[in-house]
Structures are given as structure tokens and as C-alpha cells.
Amino acid sequence: MKNLVLMFLLAVLVVATASSLWRMFVATATIDGVRPLVAIGTDPVPPFPPPPKPPKPTK
Amino acid sequence: MESNFVQYVVQDSGILIEAALIFYLARTSKWRGQGAVAFYLSSLVVGQLTRACFLHEYGLTSLRYYYAYWSTDFLLVMSAFGVVCLFFRRACWREEKIWRLIRIFLVFLLVLVAAISGVSLSLNRHDFFTYFLVAFNQKLYFTCLVLNTLLYLMLHRMNSADDQLELLVCGMGIQFAGPAATLALVHLTYGGRFAKWLAYQTIPLCTFGMLLVWAYVIVYVPKTAGGLGRRDPPLRPVPAELSKL
């Protein structure tokens, strides 16, 4: 019984991780924008810069 | 303020450990036997010193530090990919046929990642930095994570006698898996604030953990002589009838 519960939890974890990674891959391939969240190095990660202001409409 | 202090301590300690390990490798003449390790540590020192200069000059929230951080990340991710390739080479030292196949596969993967990133660039030609460089970094990072896991499984499957290589691969695993797990958490919570904060704290801590593992391996775990062979299979017990003969 214990093993069954553990296997179920493990399966949920694997599926959740896989779906999240897949979503991330799909998200970066679309035009929604890239939000980098993984990197290498011991340096503090810089926050995202504010999005550029849209150009004013010309009359 | 305290959070910033901890961040700076982790950053400076990381650079110190990297420099100390390079010095140790050079001083004990282990440089030749550990080419991949020395190469990666050198890349880390160069990348992190550049980031540290920008950070101290312009500050954490400046746009210049943002660009410097993700540009140097390109160097580091490419180096990580190179190191994983060199680890594969070391694991297949006596298996030339397998290595040839793996080599083709690795080159194919690199080209594939560049091509997919190129597609996202073609959709957004106005922003090369975000839509190619950063996208390429992220995808190659996950490729390295998968390759590193495959390498670890392969070492077990081959019953490798190279304990040092196994520990080095484990160290790389800590570096890759931690941020990937927190990224999964970010997506599961739909970009929750805490998850994002955790993701940003995990990146430096996991690299720091990798450096500690590598320091232990380089200093205390000797490289297997001749190396890279398989462990001898355990001897089978001789049946009683045969032993009497």
C-alpha cells in the first residue's frame, strides 16, 4: 500500500514537471515573450527590465 | 539588505572557490588530467568576474547588468554543453563505436536547438537579444540537463569504474536540476511571486553546491588509474560438483 502511494506521488511529480517544462518550451517558441528563469553562476539574478513603452500613435 | 548581503557573499565565495580550484589544479599538475573541469572553471571565472564588474558598477536593477548577465550566460551554457560532451567522451574512452554515435547525436542536438531558437527569432526580428540569445540559452540549458541525466544513467549501465567522473556528473546535476525544478514550480503556480523569488535564489545556490561537490572531488577523489574501464563483474560462485574436481 505504501509503495502504491509513493509510486502515485512520484508519477504526479514526474507528470507535473514534464508538463511544466513542455509549457515552458512552447511558451518560448511563441511570440508571448521569453522569460529567462534558469541560468548558471553564483551571481544574483537581475530582475526583468520594464517592458518598453509602446510608440505613440502618429496622426 | 540582508538578502543582498547573502547574495554578495554567495557570489564572491563562488568566484573564490573557482579561482582556488584553478590554482590548485595548476599547482598540483592535475591540469592535464582534468581538462574539462579546468575549462569549465575558467569559463565560470571569466563570466562571473564580468558580471561582478557590471554589478558593482551599475547595480542589480540596471539594464546594463541585465544584458551583461544574460550575455555571459550564453558563454556559460555553451561551456556547460562542452563539458557534458567532454564527460561523454571520457565515459566512452574505450568504446569508440558508441562515441562516434554520441558525437553525431550531440552535434545534431546543438544544431536543433539553434534552429528552434532561430524560428522564434524569425517571428520577432526586432529583438535579437531576447528572442534568440536568451531563448537559445534556456533551451540549451534544458538540453544539458537531459544529457547530464542520460550520462549518469549510462555510467551506471556501463558499470563504470571512474568514481571521479560519476561525482563530477552529480555535481553538474545539482547545478542543472535545482533551477529546473523551481522553474516547474513557477509554471505550476502560474508565475506566483514566491515561486519566482525562489527560482532566483536557487540559481546561485545550486551553482555554489556544484562548486562544493567539485572541490571535494578534485581534492579528495583520485582519478582512477587508466581509467575509464568498467568494473570487473563479481566472480560467480563455483558449483560444488566442479569444486571437487
CSV table of C-alpha atoms in Angstrom, one decimal:
chain,number,residue,atom,x,y,z
A,1,MET,CA,0.0,0.0,0.0
A,2,LYS,CA,2.8,2.4,1.0
A,3,ASN,CA,4.6,1.6,-2.3
A,4,LEU,CA,1.5,2.3,-4.3
A,5,VAL,CA,1.0,5.7,-2.7
A,6,LEU,CA,4.7,6.5,-3.2
A,7,MET,CA,4.5,5.5,-6.9
A,8,PHE,CA,1.4,7.6,-7.4
A,9,LEU,CA,3.1,10.6,-5.8
A,10,LEU,CA,6.2,10.1,-7.9
A,11,ALA,CA,4.1,9.8,-11.1
A,12,VAL,CA,2.2,13.0,-10.3
A,13,LEU,CA,5.6,14.7,-9.7
A,14,VAL,CA,7.0,13.5,-13.0
A,15,VAL,CA,3.9,14.5,-15.0
A,16,ALA,CA,3.8,17.9,-13.3
A,17,THR,CA,7.4,18.6,-14.0
A,18,ALA,CA,7.2,17.3,-17.6
A,19,SER,CA,4.1,19.4,-18.4
A,20,SER,CA,5.7,22.5,-16.9
A,21,LEU,CA,8.8,22.0,-18.9
A,22,TRP,CA,6.8,21.4,-22.0
A,23,ARG,CA,4.7,24.5,-21.4
A,24,MET,CA,7.9,26.5,-21.0
A,25,PHE,CA,9.3,25.2,-24.2
A,26,VAL,CA,6.1,26.0,-26.1
A,27,ALA,CA,6.0,29.4,-24.4
A,28,THR,CA,9.5,30.3,-25.5
A,29,ALA,CA,8.7,29.2,-29.1
A,30,THR,CA,5.8,31.6,-29.4
A,31,ILE,CA,5.6,35.3,-29.6
A,32,ASP,CA,4.4,35.8,-26.0
A,33,GLY,CA,7.9,36.6,-24.9
A,34,VAL,CA,10.9,34.9,-23.3
A,35,ARG,CA,11.1,35.0,-19.5
A,36,PRO,CA,14.5,33.5,-18.6
A,37,LEU,CA,14.4,31.7,-15.3
A,38,VAL,CA,17.3,29.3,-15.5
A,39,ALA,CA,20.9,30.3,-15.6
A,40,ILE,CA,24.4,29.4,-14.4
A,41,GLY,CA,26.6,31.1,-11.9
A,42,THR,CA,26.6,32.3,-8.3
A,43,ASP,CA,25.7,35.9,-9.2
A,44,PRO,CA,22.4,37.5,-8.2
A,45,VAL,CA,19.9,37.2,-11.0
A,46,PRO,CA,18.8,40.6,-12.3
A,47,PRO,CA,15.1,41.4,-12.3
A,48,PHE,CA,13.2,41.8,-15.6
A,49,PRO,CA,13.5,45.2,-17.1
A,50,PRO,CA,10.2,47.0,-17.5
A,51,PRO,CA,8.6,46.4,-20.9
A,52,PRO,CA,9.3,49.1,-23.5
A,53,LYS,CA,6.6,51.7,-23.8
A,54,PRO,CA,4.6,51.4,-27.0
A,55,PRO,CA,5.2,54.1,-29.6
A,56,LYS,CA,2.8,57.0,-29.6
A,57,PRO,CA,0.3,56.8,-32.5
A,58,THR,CA,1.0,59.3,-35.1
A,59,LYS,CA,-1.9,61.2,-36.5
B,1,MET,CA,19.6,44.5,2.8
B,2,GLU,CA,20.3,41.1,4.5
B,3,SER,CA,19.1,39.3,1.3
B,4,ASN,CA,21.6,41.4,-0.8
B,5,PHE,CA,24.4,40.7,1.7
B,6,VAL,CA,23.8,36.9,1.4
B,7,GLN,CA,23.7,37.2,-2.4
B,8,TYR,CA,27.0,39.0,-2.5
B,9,VAL,CA,28.6,36.5,-0.1
B,10,VAL,CA,27.5,33.6,-2.3
B,11,GLN,CA,28.7,35.4,-5.4
B,12,ASP,CA,32.1,36.2,-4.0
B,13,SER,CA,32.6,32.8,-2.4
B,14,GLY,CA,31.7,31.2,-5.7
B,15,ILE,CA,34.4,33.2,-7.6
B,16,LEU,CA,36.9,32.5,-4.8
B,17,ILE,CA,36.3,28.7,-4.9
B,18,GLU,CA,36.6,28.7,-8.7
B,19,ALA,CA,39.9,30.6,-8.7
B,20,ALA,CA,41.2,28.5,-5.8
B,21,LEU,CA,40.4,25.3,-7.7
B,22,ILE,CA,42.1,26.5,-10.9
B,23,PHE,CA,45.1,27.4,-8.8
B,24,TYR,CA,45.0,24.0,-7.1
B,25,LEU,CA,44.8,22.2,-10.5
B,26,ALA,CA,47.7,24.2,-11.9
B,27,ARG,CA,49.9,23.8,-8.8
B,28,THR,CA,49.4,20.1,-8.4
B,29,SER,CA,49.8,19.4,-12.1
B,30,LYS,CA,46.4,17.9,-12.4
B,31,TRP,CA,45.6,20.4,-15.1
B,32,ARG,CA,46.2,17.8,-17.9
B,33,GLY,CA,44.0,15.1,-16.5
B,34,GLN,CA,41.2,17.4,-15.8
B,35,GLY,CA,40.9,19.4,-19.0
B,36,ALA,CA,37.1,19.6,-19.0
B,37,VAL,CA,37.0,20.7,-15.3
B,38,ALA,CA,39.6,23.3,-15.8
B,39,PHE,CA,37.9,24.6,-18.9
B,40,TYR,CA,34.6,25.0,-17.2
B,41,LEU,CA,36.0,26.6,-14.1
B,42,SER,CA,37.9,29.1,-16.3
B,43,SER,CA,34.7,29.9,-18.1
B,44,LEU,CA,32.9,30.4,-14.8
B,45,VAL,CA,35.6,32.7,-13.5
B,46,VAL,CA,35.6,34.8,-16.7
B,47,GLY,CA,31.8,35.0,-16.9
B,48,GLN,CA,31.3,35.8,-13.2
B,49,LEU,CA,34.1,38.4,-13.0
B,50,THR,CA,32.5,40.2,-15.9
B,51,ARG,CA,29.1,40.1,-14.1
B,52,ALA,CA,30.6,41.2,-10.8
B,53,CYS,CA,32.2,44.2,-12.5
B,54,PHE,CA,28.9,45.3,-14.1
B,55,LEU,CA,27.0,44.6,-10.9
B,56,HIS,CA,29.3,46.8,-8.7
B,57,GLU,CA,29.5,49.5,-11.4
B,58,TYR,CA,25.8,49.8,-12.4
B,59,GLY,CA,23.7,48.0,-9.8
B,60,LEU,CA,21.4,45.0,-9.7
B,61,THR,CA,18.4,46.6,-11.3
B,62,SER,CA,20.3,48.3,-14.2
B,63,LEU,CA,19.7,47.4,-17.8
B,64,ARG,CA,23.4,47.0,-18.4
B,65,TYR,CA,23.8,44.4,-15.7
B,66,TYR,CA,20.7,42.6,-17.1
B,67,TYR,CA,22.4,42.5,-20.6
B,68,ALA,CA,25.8,41.5,-19.1
B,69,TYR,CA,24.2,38.8,-17.1
B,70,TRP,CA,22.4,37.1,-19.9
B,71,SER,CA,25.2,37.6,-22.4
B,72,THR,CA,27.7,35.9,-20.1
B,73,ASP,CA,25.1,33.2,-19.5
B,74,PHE,CA,25.5,32.3,-23.2
B,75,LEU,CA,29.2,31.7,-22.6
B,76,LEU,CA,28.5,29.6,-19.5
B,77,VAL,CA,25.7,27.5,-21.1
B,78,MET,CA,27.9,26.8,-24.1
B,79,SER,CA,30.8,25.8,-21.8
B,80,ALA,CA,28.4,23.6,-19.8
B,81,PHE,CA,27.4,21.9,-23.0
B,82,GLY,CA,31.1,21.5,-24.0
B,83,VAL,CA,31.8,19.9,-20.6
B,84,VAL,CA,28.9,17.5,-20.8
B,85,CYS,CA,30.3,16.5,-24.3
B,86,LEU,CA,33.8,16.0,-22.8
B,87,PHE,CA,32.3,13.9,-20.0
B,88,PHE,CA,30.6,11.7,-22.6
B,89,ARG,CA,34.0,11.3,-24.3
B,90,ARG,CA,35.6,10.4,-21.0
B,91,ALA,CA,32.9,7.8,-20.3
B,92,CYS,CA,33.3,6.3,-23.7
B,93,TRP,CA,37.1,6.3,-23.7
B,94,ARG,CA,37.3,2.6,-24.8
B,95,GLU,CA,34.0,2.5,-26.7
B,96,GLU,CA,34.9,4.2,-30.0
B,97,LYS,CA,31.8,3.0,-31.8
B,98,ILE,CA,29.5,4.3,-29.1
B,99,TRP,CA,31.4,7.6,-29.0
B,100,ARG,CA,31.0,8.1,-32.8
B,101,LEU,CA,27.3,7.7,-32.5
B,102,ILE,CA,27.1,10.0,-29.4
B,103,ARG,CA,29.2,12.6,-31.2
B,104,ILE,CA,26.8,12.8,-34.1
B,105,PHE,CA,23.9,13.0,-31.7
B,106,LEU,CA,25.4,15.8,-29.7
B,107,VAL,CA,26.2,17.9,-32.8
B,108,PHE,CA,22.6,17.2,-34.1
B,109,LEU,CA,21.2,18.4,-30.8
B,110,LEU,CA,23.2,21.7,-30.8
B,111,VAL,CA,22.1,22.4,-34.4
B,112,LEU,CA,18.5,21.6,-33.5
B,113,VAL,CA,18.4,23.9,-30.5
B,114,ALA,CA,20.0,26.7,-32.6
B,115,ALA,CA,17.4,26.1,-35.4
B,116,ILE,CA,14.4,26.2,-32.9
B,117,SER,CA,15.8,29.4,-31.4
B,118,GLY,CA,16.2,30.7,-35.0
B,119,VAL,CA,12.5,30.1,-35.6
B,120,SER,CA,11.5,32.2,-32.6
B,121,LEU,CA,13.9,34.9,-33.8
B,122,SER,CA,12.3,34.9,-37.3
B,123,LEU,CA,8.9,35.6,-35.6
B,124,ASN,CA,10.4,38.6,-33.7
B,125,ARG,CA,13.2,40.1,-35.7
B,126,HIS,CA,13.2,43.3,-33.7
B,127,ASP,CA,14.7,41.8,-30.6
B,128,PHE,CA,17.7,39.5,-31.3
B,129,PHE,CA,18.8,39.5,-27.7
B,130,THR,CA,15.6,38.3,-26.1
B,131,TYR,CA,14.3,36.1,-28.9
B,132,PHE,CA,17.5,34.4,-29.9
B,133,LEU,CA,20.2,34.6,-27.3
B,134,VAL,CA,18.1,34.2,-24.2
B,135,ALA,CA,15.8,31.6,-25.8
B,136,PHE,CA,18.9,29.7,-27.0
B,137,ASN,CA,20.4,29.8,-23.5
B,138,GLN,CA,17.2,28.4,-21.9
B,139,LYS,CA,16.8,25.6,-24.4
B,140,LEU,CA,20.4,24.6,-24.4
B,141,TYR,CA,20.3,24.6,-20.6
B,142,PHE,CA,17.5,22.0,-20.6
B,143,THR,CA,19.3,20.0,-23.3
B,144,CYS,CA,22.3,19.9,-20.9
B,145,LEU,CA,20.1,18.8,-18.1
B,146,VAL,CA,18.7,15.9,-20.1
B,147,LEU,CA,22.1,15.0,-21.4
B,148,ASN,CA,23.7,15.0,-18.0
B,149,THR,CA,20.9,12.7,-16.7
B,150,LEU,CA,21.5,10.4,-19.6
B,151,LEU,CA,25.2,10.4,-19.0
B,152,TYR,CA,24.6,9.5,-15.3
B,153,LEU,CA,22.4,6.6,-16.3
B,154,MET,CA,24.9,5.5,-19.0
B,155,LEU,CA,27.7,5.4,-16.4
B,156,HIS,CA,25.6,3.1,-14.2
B,157,ARG,CA,24.6,1.0,-17.2
B,158,MET,CA,28.3,0.6,-18.2
B,159,ASN,CA,29.2,-0.1,-14.6
B,160,SER,CA,32.0,2.5,-14.9
B,161,ALA,CA,34.9,2.3,-12.6
B,162,ASP,CA,35.5,6.1,-12.8
B,163,ASP,CA,34.1,7.3,-9.5
B,164,GLN,CA,35.5,10.7,-10.1
B,165,LEU,CA,33.5,11.2,-13.2
B,166,GLU,CA,30.4,10.0,-11.5
B,167,LEU,CA,30.7,12.6,-8.8
B,168,LEU,CA,31.5,15.3,-11.3
B,169,VAL,CA,28.4,14.4,-13.2
B,170,CYS,CA,26.4,14.5,-9.9
B,171,GLY,CA,27.8,18.0,-9.3
B,172,MET,CA,26.6,19.1,-12.7
B,173,GLY,CA,23.2,17.5,-11.9
B,174,ILE,CA,22.8,19.7,-8.8
B,175,GLN,CA,23.6,22.8,-10.9
B,176,PHE,CA,21.0,21.9,-13.6
B,177,ALA,CA,18.2,20.2,-11.7
B,178,GLY,CA,17.6,22.7,-8.9
B,179,PRO,CA,16.7,25.7,-11.2
B,180,ALA,CA,14.7,23.4,-13.5
B,181,ALA,CA,12.6,22.1,-10.5
B,182,THR,CA,11.9,25.7,-9.3
B,183,LEU,CA,11.0,26.6,-12.9
B,184,ALA,CA,8.5,23.8,-12.9
B,185,LEU,CA,7.1,25.3,-9.6
B,186,VAL,CA,6.8,28.7,-11.3
B,187,HIS,CA,4.7,27.3,-14.1
B,188,LEU,CA,2.6,25.2,-11.7
B,189,THR,CA,1.8,28.3,-9.7
B,190,TYR,CA,1.2,30.3,-12.9
B,191,GLY,CA,4.1,32.6,-12.1
B,192,GLY,CA,3.5,33.0,-8.4
B,193,ARG,CA,5.6,35.7,-6.7
B,194,PHE,CA,7.1,33.3,-4.1
B,195,ALA,CA,7.9,30.7,-6.8
B,196,LYS,CA,9.7,33.4,-8.9
B,197,TRP,CA,11.6,34.6,-5.8
B,198,LEU,CA,12.6,31.0,-5.0
B,199,ALA,CA,13.7,30.4,-8.6
B,200,TYR,CA,16.0,33.4,-8.5
B,201,GLN,CA,17.5,32.3,-5.2
B,202,THR,CA,18.0,28.7,-6.3
B,203,ILE,CA,20.2,29.5,-9.3
B,204,PRO,CA,23.2,30.9,-7.4
B,205,LEU,CA,22.8,28.3,-4.6
B,206,CYS,CA,22.8,25.4,-6.9
B,207,THR,CA,25.9,26.6,-8.8
B,208,PHE,CA,27.5,27.0,-5.3
B,209,GLY,CA,26.5,23.5,-4.4
B,210,MET,CA,28.1,22.2,-7.7
B,211,LEU,CA,31.3,24.0,-6.8
B,212,LEU,CA,31.4,22.5,-3.4
B,213,VAL,CA,30.9,19.0,-4.8
B,214,TRP,CA,33.6,19.6,-7.5
B,215,ALA,CA,36.0,20.9,-4.9
B,216,TYR,CA,35.6,17.7,-2.8
B,217,VAL,CA,36.1,15.6,-6.0
B,218,ILE,CA,39.1,17.4,-7.2
B,219,VAL,CA,40.9,17.5,-3.9
B,220,TYR,CA,39.9,14.1,-2.3
B,221,VAL,CA,38.8,11.7,-5.0
B,222,PRO,CA,41.7,10.4,-7.1
B,223,LYS,CA,41.3,9.8,-10.8
B,224,THR,CA,41.1,6.1,-11.5
B,225,ALA,CA,44.3,4.9,-13.0
B,226,GLY,CA,44.0,4.1,-16.6
B,227,GLY,CA,40.7,4.9,-16.0
B,228,LEU,CA,37.9,4.6,-17.7
B,229,GLY,CA,37.3,0.9,-17.8
B,230,ARG,CA,34.5,-1.0,-16.4
B,231,ARG,CA,34.4,-2.5,-13.0
B,232,ASP,CA,35.1,-6.2,-13.2
B,233,PRO,CA,32.0,-8.3,-12.8
B,234,PRO,CA,31.8,-10.2,-9.5
B,235,LEU,CA,33.1,-13.7,-9.7
B,236,ARG,CA,30.4,-16.4,-9.8
B,237,PRO,CA,30.4,-19.0,-7.1
B,238,VAL,CA,31.8,-22.3,-8.2
B,239,PRO,CA,29.3,-25.1,-8.1
B,240,ALA,CA,30.0,-27.8,-5.5
B,241,GLU,CA,30.5,-30.6,-8.2
B,242,LEU,CA,33.1,-28.6,-10.0
B,243,SER,CA,35.0,-27.6,-7.0
B,244,LYS,CA,35.5,-31.2,-6.1
B,245,LEU,CA,37.2,-31.9,-9.4
